[in-house]
Coordinates of N, CA and C in Angstrom, one line a residue:
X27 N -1.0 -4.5 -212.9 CA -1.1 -5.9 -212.6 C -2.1 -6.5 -213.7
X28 N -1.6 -7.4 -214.4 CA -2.4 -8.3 -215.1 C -3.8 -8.7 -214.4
X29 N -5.1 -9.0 -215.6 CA -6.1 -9.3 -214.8 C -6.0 -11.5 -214.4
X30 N -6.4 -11.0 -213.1 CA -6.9 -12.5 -212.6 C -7.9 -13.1 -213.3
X31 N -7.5 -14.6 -213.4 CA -9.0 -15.0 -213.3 C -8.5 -16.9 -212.4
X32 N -9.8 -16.5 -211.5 CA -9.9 -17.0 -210.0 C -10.3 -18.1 -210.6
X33 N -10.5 -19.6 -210.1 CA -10.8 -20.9 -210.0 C -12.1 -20.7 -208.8
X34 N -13.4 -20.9 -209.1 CA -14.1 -21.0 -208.4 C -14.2 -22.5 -207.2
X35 N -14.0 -22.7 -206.5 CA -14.1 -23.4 -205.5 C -13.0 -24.9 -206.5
X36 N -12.2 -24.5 -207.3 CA -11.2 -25.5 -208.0 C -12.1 -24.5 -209.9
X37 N -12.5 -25.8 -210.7 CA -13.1 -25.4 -211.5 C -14.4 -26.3 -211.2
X38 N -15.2 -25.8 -210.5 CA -16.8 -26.5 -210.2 C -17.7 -26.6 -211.7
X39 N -17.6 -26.3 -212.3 CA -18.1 -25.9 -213.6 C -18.0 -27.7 -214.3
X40 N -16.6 -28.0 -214.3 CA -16.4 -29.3 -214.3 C -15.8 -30.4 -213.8
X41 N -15.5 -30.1 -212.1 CA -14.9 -31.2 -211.3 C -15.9 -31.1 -210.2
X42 N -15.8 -31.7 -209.8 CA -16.4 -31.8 -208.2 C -15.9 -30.9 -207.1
X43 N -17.0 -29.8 -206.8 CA -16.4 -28.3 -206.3 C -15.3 -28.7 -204.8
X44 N -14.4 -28.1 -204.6 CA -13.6 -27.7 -203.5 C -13.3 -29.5 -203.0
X45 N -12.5 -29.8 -203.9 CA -11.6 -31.3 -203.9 C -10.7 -31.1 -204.5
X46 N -9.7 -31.6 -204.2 CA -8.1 -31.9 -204.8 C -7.9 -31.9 -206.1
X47 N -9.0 -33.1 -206.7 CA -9.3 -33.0 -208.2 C -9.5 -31.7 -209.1
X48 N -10.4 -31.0 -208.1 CA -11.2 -29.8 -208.9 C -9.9 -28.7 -208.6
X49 N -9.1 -28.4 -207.7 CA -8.1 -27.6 -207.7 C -7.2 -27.7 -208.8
X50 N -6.3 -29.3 -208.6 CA -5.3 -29.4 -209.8 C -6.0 -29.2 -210.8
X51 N -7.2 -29.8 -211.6 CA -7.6 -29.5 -212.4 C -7.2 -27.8 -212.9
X52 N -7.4 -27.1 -211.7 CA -7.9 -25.3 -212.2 C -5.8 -25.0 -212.1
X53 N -5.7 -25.9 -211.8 CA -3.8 -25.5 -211.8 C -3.5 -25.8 -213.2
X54 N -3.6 -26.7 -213.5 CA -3.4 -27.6 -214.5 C -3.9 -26.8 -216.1
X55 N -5.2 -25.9 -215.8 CA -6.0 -25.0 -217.0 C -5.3 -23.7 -216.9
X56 N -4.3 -23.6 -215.8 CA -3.6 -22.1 -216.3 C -4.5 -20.9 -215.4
X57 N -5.4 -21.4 -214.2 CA -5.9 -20.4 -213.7 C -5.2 -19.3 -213.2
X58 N -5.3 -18.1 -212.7 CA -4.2 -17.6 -212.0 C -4.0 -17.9 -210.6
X59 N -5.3 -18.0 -209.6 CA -5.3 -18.2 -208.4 C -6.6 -19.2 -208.2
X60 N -6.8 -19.7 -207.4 CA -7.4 -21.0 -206.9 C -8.5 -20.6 -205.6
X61 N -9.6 -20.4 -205.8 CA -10.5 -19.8 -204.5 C -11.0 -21.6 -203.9
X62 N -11.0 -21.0 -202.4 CA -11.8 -22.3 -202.1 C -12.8 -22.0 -200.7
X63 N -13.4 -23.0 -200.0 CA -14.1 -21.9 -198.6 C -13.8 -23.3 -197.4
X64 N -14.0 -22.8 -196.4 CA -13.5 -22.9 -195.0 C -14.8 -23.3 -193.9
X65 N -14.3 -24.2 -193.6 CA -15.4 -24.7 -192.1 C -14.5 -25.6 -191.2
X66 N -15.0 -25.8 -189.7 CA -14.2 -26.0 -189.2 C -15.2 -27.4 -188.7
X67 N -14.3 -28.6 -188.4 CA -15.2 -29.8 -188.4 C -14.9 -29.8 -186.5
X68 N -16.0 -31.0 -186.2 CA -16.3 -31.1 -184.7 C -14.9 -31.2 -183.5
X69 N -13.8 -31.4 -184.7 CA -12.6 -31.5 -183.9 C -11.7 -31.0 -184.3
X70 N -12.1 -29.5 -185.0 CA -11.3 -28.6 -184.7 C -10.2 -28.1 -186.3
X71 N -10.6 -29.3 -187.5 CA -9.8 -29.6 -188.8 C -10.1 -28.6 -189.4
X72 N -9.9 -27.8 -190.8 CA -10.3 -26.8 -191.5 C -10.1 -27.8 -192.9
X73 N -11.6 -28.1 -192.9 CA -12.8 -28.9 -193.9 C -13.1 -27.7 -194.9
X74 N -12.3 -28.1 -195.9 CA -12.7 -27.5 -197.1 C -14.0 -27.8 -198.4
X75 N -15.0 -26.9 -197.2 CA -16.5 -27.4 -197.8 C -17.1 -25.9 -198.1
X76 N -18.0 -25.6 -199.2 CA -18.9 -24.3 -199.2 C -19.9 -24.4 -198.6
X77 N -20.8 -25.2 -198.8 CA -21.9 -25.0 -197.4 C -21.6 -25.2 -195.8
X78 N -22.7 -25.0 -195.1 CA -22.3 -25.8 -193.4 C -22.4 -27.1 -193.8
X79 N -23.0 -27.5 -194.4 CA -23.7 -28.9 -194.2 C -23.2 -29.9 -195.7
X80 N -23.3 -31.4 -195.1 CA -22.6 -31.7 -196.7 C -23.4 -32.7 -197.5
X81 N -25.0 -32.3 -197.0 CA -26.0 -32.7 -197.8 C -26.1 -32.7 -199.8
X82 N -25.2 -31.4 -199.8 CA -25.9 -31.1 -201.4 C -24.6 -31.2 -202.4
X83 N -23.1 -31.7 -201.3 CA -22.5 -32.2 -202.0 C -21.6 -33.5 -202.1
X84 N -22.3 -34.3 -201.1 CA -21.8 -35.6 -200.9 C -22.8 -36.8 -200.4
X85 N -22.0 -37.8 -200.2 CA -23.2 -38.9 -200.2 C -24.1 -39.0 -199.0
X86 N -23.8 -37.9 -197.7 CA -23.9 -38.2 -196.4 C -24.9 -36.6 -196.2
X87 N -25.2 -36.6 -194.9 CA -26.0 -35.6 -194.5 C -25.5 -35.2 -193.1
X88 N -25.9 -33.9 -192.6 CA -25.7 -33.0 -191.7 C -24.6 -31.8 -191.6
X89 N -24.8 -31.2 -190.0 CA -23.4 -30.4 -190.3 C -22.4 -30.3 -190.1
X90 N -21.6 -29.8 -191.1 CA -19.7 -30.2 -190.9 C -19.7 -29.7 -189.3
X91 N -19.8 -29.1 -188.5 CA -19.6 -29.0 -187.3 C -20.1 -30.0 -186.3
X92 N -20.6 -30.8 -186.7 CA -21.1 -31.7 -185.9 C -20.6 -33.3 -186.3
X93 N -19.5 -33.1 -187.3 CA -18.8 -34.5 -187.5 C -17.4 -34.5 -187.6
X94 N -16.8 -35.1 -186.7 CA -15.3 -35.1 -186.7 C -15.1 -35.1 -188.2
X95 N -13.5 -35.1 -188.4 CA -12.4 -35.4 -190.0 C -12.6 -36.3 -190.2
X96 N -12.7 -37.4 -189.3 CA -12.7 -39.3 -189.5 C -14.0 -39.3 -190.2
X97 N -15.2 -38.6 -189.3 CA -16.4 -39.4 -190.4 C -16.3 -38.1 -191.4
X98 N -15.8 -37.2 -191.5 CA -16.0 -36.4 -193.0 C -15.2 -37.4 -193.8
X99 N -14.3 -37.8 -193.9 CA -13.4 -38.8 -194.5 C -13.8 -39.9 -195.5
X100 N -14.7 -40.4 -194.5 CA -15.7 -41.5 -195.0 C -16.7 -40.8 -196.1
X101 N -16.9 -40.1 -196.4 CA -18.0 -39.1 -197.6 C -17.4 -39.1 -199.0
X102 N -17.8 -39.5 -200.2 CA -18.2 -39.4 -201.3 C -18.6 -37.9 -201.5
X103 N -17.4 -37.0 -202.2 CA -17.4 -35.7 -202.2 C -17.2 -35.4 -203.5
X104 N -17.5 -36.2 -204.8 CA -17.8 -36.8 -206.1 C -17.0 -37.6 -206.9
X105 N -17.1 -38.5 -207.6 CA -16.0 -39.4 -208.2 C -14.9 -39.8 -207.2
X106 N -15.5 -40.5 -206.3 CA -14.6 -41.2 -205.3 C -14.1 -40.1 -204.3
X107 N -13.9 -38.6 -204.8 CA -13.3 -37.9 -204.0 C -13.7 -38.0 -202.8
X108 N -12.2 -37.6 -201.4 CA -12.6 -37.1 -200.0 C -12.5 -35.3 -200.0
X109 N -13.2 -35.2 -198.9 CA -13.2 -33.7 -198.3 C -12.1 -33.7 -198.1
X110 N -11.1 -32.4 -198.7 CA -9.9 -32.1 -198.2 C -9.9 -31.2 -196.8
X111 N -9.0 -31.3 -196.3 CA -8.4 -30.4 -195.4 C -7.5 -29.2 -196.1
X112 N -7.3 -28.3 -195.5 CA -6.7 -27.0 -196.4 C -5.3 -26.9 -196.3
X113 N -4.5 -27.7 -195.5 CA -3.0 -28.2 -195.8 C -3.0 -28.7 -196.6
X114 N -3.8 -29.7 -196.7 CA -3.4 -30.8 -198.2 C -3.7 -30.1 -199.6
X115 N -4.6 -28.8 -199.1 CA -4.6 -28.2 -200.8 C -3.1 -27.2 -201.2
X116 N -2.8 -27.0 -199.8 CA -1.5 -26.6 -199.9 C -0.3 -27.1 -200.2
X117 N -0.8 -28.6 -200.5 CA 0.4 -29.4 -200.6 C 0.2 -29.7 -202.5
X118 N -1.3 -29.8 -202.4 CA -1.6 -30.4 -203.8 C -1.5 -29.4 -205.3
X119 N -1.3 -28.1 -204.7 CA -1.1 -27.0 -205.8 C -0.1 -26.1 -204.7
X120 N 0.3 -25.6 -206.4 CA 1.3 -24.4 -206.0 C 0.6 -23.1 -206.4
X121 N -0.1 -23.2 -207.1 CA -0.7 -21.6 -207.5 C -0.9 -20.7 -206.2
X122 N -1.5 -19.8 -206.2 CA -2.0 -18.5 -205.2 C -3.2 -18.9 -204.9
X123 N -3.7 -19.1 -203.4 CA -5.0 -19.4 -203.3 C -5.7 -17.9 -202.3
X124 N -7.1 -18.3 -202.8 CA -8.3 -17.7 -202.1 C -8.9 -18.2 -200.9
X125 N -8.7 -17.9 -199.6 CA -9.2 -19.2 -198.7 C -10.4 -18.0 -198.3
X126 N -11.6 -19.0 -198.3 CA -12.7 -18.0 -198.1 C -13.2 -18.6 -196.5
X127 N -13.2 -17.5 -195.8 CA -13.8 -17.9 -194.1 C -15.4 -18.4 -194.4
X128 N -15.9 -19.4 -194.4 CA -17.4 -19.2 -193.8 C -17.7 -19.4 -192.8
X129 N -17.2 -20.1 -191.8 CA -17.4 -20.6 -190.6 C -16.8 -19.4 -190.1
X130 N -16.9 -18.7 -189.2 CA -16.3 -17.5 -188.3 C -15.4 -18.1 -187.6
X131 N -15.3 -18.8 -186.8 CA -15.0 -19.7 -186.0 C -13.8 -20.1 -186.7
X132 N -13.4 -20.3 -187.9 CA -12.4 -21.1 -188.5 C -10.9 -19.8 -189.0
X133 N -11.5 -18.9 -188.8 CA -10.6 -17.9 -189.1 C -9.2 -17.9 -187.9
X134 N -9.5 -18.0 -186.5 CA -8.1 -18.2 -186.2 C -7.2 -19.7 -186.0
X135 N -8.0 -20.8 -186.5 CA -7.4 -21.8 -187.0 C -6.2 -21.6 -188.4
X136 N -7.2 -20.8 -189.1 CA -6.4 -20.4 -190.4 C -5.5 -19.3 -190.6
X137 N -5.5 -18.6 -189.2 CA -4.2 -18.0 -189.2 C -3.0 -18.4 -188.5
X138 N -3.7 -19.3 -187.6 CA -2.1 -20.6 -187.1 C -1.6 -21.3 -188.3
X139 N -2.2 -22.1 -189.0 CA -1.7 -22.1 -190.6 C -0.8 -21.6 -191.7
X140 N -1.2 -20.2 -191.2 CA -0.4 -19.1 -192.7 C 0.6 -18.8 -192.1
X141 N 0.6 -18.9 -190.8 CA 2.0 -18.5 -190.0 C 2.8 -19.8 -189.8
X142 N 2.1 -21.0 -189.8 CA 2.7 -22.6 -189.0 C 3.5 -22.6 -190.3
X143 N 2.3 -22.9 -191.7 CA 3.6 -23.3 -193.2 C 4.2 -22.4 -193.7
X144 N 3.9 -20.7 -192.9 CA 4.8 -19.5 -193.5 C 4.5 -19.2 -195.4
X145 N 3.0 -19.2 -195.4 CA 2.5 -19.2 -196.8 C 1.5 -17.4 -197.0
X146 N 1.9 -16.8 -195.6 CA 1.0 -15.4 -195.8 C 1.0 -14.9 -197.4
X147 N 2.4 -15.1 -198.1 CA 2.2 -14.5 -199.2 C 1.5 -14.8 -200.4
X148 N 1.3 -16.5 -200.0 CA 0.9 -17.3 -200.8 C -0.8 -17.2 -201.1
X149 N -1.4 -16.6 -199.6 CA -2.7 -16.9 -199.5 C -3.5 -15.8 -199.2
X150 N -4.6 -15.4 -200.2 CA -5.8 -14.4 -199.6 C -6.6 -15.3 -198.8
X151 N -7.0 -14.3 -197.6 CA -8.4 -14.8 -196.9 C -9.3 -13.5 -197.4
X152 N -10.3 -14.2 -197.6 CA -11.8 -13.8 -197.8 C -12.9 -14.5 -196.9
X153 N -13.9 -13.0 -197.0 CA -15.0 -13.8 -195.6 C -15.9 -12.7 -196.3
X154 N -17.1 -13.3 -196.2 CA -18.2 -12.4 -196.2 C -18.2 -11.8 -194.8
X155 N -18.0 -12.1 -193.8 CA -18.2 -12.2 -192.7 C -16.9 -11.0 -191.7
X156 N -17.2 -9.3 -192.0 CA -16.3 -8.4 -191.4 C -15.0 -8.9 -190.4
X157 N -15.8 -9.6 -189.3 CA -15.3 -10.0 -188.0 C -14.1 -11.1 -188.5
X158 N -14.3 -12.1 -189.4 CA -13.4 -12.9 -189.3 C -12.2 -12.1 -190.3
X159 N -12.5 -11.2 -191.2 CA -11.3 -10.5 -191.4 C -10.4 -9.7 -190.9
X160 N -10.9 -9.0 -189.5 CA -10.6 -8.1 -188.8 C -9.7 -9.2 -187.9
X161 N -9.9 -10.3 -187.9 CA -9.4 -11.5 -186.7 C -8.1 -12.1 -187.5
X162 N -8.5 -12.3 -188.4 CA -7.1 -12.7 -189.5 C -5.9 -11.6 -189.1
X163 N -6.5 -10.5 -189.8 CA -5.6 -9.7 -189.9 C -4.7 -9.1 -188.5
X164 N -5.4 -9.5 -187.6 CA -5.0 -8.8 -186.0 C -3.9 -10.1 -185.9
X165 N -4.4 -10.9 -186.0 CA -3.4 -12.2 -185.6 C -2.0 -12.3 -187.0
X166 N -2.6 -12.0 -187.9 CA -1.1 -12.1 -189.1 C -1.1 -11.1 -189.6
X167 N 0.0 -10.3 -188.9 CA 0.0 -9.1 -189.4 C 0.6 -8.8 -191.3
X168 N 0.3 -8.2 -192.1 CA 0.7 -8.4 -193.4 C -0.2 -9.1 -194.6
X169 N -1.2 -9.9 -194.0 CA -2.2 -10.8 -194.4 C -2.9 -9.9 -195.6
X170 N -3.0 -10.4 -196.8 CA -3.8 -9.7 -197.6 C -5.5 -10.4 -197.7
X171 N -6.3 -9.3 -198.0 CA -8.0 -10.0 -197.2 C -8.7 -9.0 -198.2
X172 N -9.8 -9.6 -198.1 CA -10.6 -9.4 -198.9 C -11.7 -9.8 -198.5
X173 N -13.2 -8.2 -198.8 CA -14.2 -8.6 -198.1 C -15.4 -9.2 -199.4
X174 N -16.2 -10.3 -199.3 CA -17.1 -10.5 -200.1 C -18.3 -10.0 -199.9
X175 N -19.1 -9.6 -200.9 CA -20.2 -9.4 -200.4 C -21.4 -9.9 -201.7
X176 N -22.4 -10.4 -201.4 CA -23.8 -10.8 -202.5 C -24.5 -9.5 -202.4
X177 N -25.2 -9.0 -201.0 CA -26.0 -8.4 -201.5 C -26.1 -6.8 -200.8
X178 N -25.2 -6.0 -201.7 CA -24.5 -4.6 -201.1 C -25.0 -3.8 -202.2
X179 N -24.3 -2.1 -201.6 CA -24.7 -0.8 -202.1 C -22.8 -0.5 -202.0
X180 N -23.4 0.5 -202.0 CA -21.8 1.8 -202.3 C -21.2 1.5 -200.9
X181 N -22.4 1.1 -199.8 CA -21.3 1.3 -198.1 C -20.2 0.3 -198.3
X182 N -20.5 -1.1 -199.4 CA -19.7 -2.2 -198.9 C -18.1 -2.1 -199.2
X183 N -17.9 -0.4 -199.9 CA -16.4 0.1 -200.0 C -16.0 0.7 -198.1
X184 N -16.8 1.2 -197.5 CA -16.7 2.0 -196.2 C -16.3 0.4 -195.1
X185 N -17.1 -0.6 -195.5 CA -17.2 -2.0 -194.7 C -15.5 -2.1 -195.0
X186 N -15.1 -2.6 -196.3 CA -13.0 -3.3 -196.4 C -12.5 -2.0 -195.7
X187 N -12.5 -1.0 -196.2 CA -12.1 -0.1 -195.7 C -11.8 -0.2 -194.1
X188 N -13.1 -0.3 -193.3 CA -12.5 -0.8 -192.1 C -12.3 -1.3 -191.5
X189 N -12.4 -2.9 -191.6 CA -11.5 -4.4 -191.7 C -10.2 -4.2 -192.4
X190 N -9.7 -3.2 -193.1 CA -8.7 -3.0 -193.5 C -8.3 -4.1 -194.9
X191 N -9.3 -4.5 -195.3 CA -9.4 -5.0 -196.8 C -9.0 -4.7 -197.9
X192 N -7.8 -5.0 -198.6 CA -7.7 -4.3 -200.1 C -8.0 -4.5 -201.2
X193 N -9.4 -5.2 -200.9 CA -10.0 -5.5 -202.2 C -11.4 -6.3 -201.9
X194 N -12.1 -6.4 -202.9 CA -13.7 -6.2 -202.6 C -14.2 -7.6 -204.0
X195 N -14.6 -8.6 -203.4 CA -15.3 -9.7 -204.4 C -16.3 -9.4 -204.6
X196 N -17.3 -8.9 -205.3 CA -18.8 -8.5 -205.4 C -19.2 -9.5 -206.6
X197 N -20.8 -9.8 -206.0 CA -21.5 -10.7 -207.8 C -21.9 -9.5 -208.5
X198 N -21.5 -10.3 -209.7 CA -21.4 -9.4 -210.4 C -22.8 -9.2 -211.1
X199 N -24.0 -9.6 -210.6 CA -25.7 -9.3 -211.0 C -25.5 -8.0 -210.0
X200 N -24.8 -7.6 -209.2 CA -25.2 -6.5 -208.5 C -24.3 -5.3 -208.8
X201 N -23.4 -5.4 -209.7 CA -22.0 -4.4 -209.9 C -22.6 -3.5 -210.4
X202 N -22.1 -1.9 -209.8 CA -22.5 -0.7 -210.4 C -21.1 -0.5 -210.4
X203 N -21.0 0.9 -211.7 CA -20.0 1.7 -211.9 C -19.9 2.8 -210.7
X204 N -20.7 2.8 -210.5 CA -20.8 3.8 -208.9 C -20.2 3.2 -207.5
X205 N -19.8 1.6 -207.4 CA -19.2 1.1 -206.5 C -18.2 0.8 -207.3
X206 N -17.7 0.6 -208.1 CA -16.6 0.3 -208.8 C -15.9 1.7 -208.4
X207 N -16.3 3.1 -208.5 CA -15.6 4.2 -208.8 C -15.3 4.6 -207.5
X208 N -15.9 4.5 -206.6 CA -16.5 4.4 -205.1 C -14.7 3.8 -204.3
X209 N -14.8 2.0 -204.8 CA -13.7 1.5 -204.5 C -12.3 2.0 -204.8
X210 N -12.5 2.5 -206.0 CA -11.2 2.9 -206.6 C -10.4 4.0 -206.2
X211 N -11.6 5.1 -205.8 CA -11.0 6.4 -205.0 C -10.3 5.9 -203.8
X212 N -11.0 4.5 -203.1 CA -10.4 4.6 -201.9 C -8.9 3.3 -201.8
X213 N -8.8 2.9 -202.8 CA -7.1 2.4 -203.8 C -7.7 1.1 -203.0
X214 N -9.0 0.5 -203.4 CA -9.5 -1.0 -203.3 C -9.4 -1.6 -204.5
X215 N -8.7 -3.0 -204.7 CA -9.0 -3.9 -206.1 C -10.9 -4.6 -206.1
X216 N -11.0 -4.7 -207.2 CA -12.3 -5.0 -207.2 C -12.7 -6.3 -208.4
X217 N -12.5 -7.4 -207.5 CA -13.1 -8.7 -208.5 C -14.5 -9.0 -208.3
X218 N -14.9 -10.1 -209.4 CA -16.4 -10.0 -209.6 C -16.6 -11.3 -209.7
X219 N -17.7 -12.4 -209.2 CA -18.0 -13.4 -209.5 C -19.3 -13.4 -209.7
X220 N -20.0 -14.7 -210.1 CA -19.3 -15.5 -210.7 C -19.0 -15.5 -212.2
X221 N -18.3 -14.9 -213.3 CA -17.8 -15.0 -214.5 C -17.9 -16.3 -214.8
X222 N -19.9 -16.2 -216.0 CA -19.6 -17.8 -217.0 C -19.7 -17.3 -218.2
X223 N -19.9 -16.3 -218.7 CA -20.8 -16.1 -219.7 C -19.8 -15.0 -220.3
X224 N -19.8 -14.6 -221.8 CA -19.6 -13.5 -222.7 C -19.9 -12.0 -222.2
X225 N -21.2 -12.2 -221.9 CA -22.2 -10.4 -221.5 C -21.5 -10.4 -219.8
X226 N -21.4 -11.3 -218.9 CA -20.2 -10.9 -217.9 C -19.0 -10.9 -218.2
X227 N -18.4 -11.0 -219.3 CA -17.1 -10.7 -219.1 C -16.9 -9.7 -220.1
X228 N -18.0 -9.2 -220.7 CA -18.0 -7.9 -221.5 C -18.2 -6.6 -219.8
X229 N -18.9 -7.3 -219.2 CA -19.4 -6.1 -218.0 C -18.0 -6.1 -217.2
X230 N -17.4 -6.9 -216.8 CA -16.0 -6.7 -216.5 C -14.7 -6.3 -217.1
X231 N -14.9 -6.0 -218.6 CA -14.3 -5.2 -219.6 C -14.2 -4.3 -219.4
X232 N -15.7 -3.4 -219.4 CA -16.3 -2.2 -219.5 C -16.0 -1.8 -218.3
X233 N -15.9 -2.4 -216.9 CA -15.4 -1.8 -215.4 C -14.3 -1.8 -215.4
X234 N -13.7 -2.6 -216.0 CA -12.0 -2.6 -215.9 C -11.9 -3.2 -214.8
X235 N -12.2 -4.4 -214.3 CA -12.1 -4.7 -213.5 C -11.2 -5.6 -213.2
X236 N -10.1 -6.0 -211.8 CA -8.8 -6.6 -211.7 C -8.9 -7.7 -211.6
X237 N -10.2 -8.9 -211.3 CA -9.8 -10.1 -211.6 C -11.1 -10.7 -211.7
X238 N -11.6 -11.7 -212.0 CA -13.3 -12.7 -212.3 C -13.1 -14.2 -211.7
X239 N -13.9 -14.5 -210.8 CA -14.2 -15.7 -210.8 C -14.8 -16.6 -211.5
X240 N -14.4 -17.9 -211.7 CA -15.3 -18.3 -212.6 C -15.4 -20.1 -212.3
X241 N -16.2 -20.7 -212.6 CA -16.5 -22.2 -213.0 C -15.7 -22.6 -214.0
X242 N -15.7 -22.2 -214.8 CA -15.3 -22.7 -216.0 C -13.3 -21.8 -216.8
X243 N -12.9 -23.4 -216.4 CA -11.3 -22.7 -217.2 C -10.9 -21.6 -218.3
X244 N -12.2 -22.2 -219.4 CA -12.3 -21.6 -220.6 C -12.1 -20.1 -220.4
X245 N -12.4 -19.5 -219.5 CA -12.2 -17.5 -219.8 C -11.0 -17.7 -219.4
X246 N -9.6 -18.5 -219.1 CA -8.5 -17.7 -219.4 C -8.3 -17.4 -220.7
X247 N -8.8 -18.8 -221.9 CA -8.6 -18.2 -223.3 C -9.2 -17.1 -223.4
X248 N -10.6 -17.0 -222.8 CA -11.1 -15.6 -224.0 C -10.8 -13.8 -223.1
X249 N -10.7 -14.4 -222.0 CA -11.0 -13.3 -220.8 C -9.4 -12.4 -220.7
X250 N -7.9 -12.8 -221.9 CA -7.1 -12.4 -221.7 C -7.0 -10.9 -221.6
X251 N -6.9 -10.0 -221.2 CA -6.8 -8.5 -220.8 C -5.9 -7.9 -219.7
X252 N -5.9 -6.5 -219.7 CA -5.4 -6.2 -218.6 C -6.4 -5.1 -218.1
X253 N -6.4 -5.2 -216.6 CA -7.4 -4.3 -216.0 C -6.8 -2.9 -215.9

């Protein structure tokens, strides 16, 4: 398989992260797949936000769980942008996306979804979070998942393994060739974020690794390889 390279939250590097803008944008630069993350608002929507709260990326404060879609709607989410909903990014690109659980709670919302628009094949779920993968996957059977993790050792191959995960997002300040080799025995894909720089995508050379997330469009020119 050709190596990936992921659209971090659209291309956040230079759109306004996890908006309609910033996805087409990462469609539009040739990414291969489109990562975004998941919360579930006071009435139940799947608010396509990375933090809980939408202090640090819009004009408004507090937490997405404590404000219906109507007042997320009304928020300045950069350059005029609204908070999308995760249909509408389904509507707004066709590429392959990454839907990353944060909210726990929002994971079996998003598997009435993959089965309501019949897009399982279209969509990884990703969660730092074991339990919401293990919930995905019980509810859609077939569902390909993926566990993330920031701050792990060698167990975090024994963790997908038994959420039944086929593949492992790790940052890549923490990647050893000893979890790399770890994953591989046990036939896990292994992507690395976040990919800005030369010396990371030389360290993902050197692992051989199947796909990089990144901010910035520019590594599909330089980052062309196969894992």
């Amino acid at each position: 398989m050709n190596f990936l390279t992921i659209g971090h939250r659209g291309v956040m590097g230079v759109e306004p992260e996890n908006t309609l803008r910033s996805f087409v944008a990462a469609e539009r630069a040739g990414l291969d797949v489109i990562e975004l993350d998941l919360h579930l608002s006071k009435d139940g929507a799947l608010v396509v936000m990375h933090d809980a709260d939408v202090d640090r990326t819009t004009d408004g404060s507090g937490p997405i769980a404590e404000k219906t879609l109507e007042e997320l709607r009304e928020l300045d989410a950069g350059n005029g942008e609204r908070i999308p909903v995760f249909e509408e990014v389904l509507d707004a690109v066709r590429a392959p996306l990454q839907a990353e659980i944060k909210d726990v709670r929002a994971a079996r919302s998003l598997a009435g979804v993959l089965t309501d628009r019949g897009v399982t094949d279209r969509v990884e779920v990703l969660s730092f979070h074991d339990e919401a993968i293990a919930e995905v996957a019980r509810l859609v059977p077939g569902v390909r998942t993926a566990l993330v993790a920031e701050h792990y050792g060698p167990e975090v191959v024994e963790r997908a393994v038994a959420v039944g995960a086929a593949t492992v997002c790790l940052d890549i300040q923490r990647l050893t060739l000893e979890v790399v080799e770890r994953a591989r025995k046990a036939g896990l894909r292994v992507c690395a974020w976040v990919v800005n720089t030369q010396q990371d995508l030389r360290l993902v050379r050197a692992l051989e690794l199947d796909g990089a997330t990144t901010d910035y469009p520019d590594i599909k020119r330089t980052g062309r390889f196969t894992a």
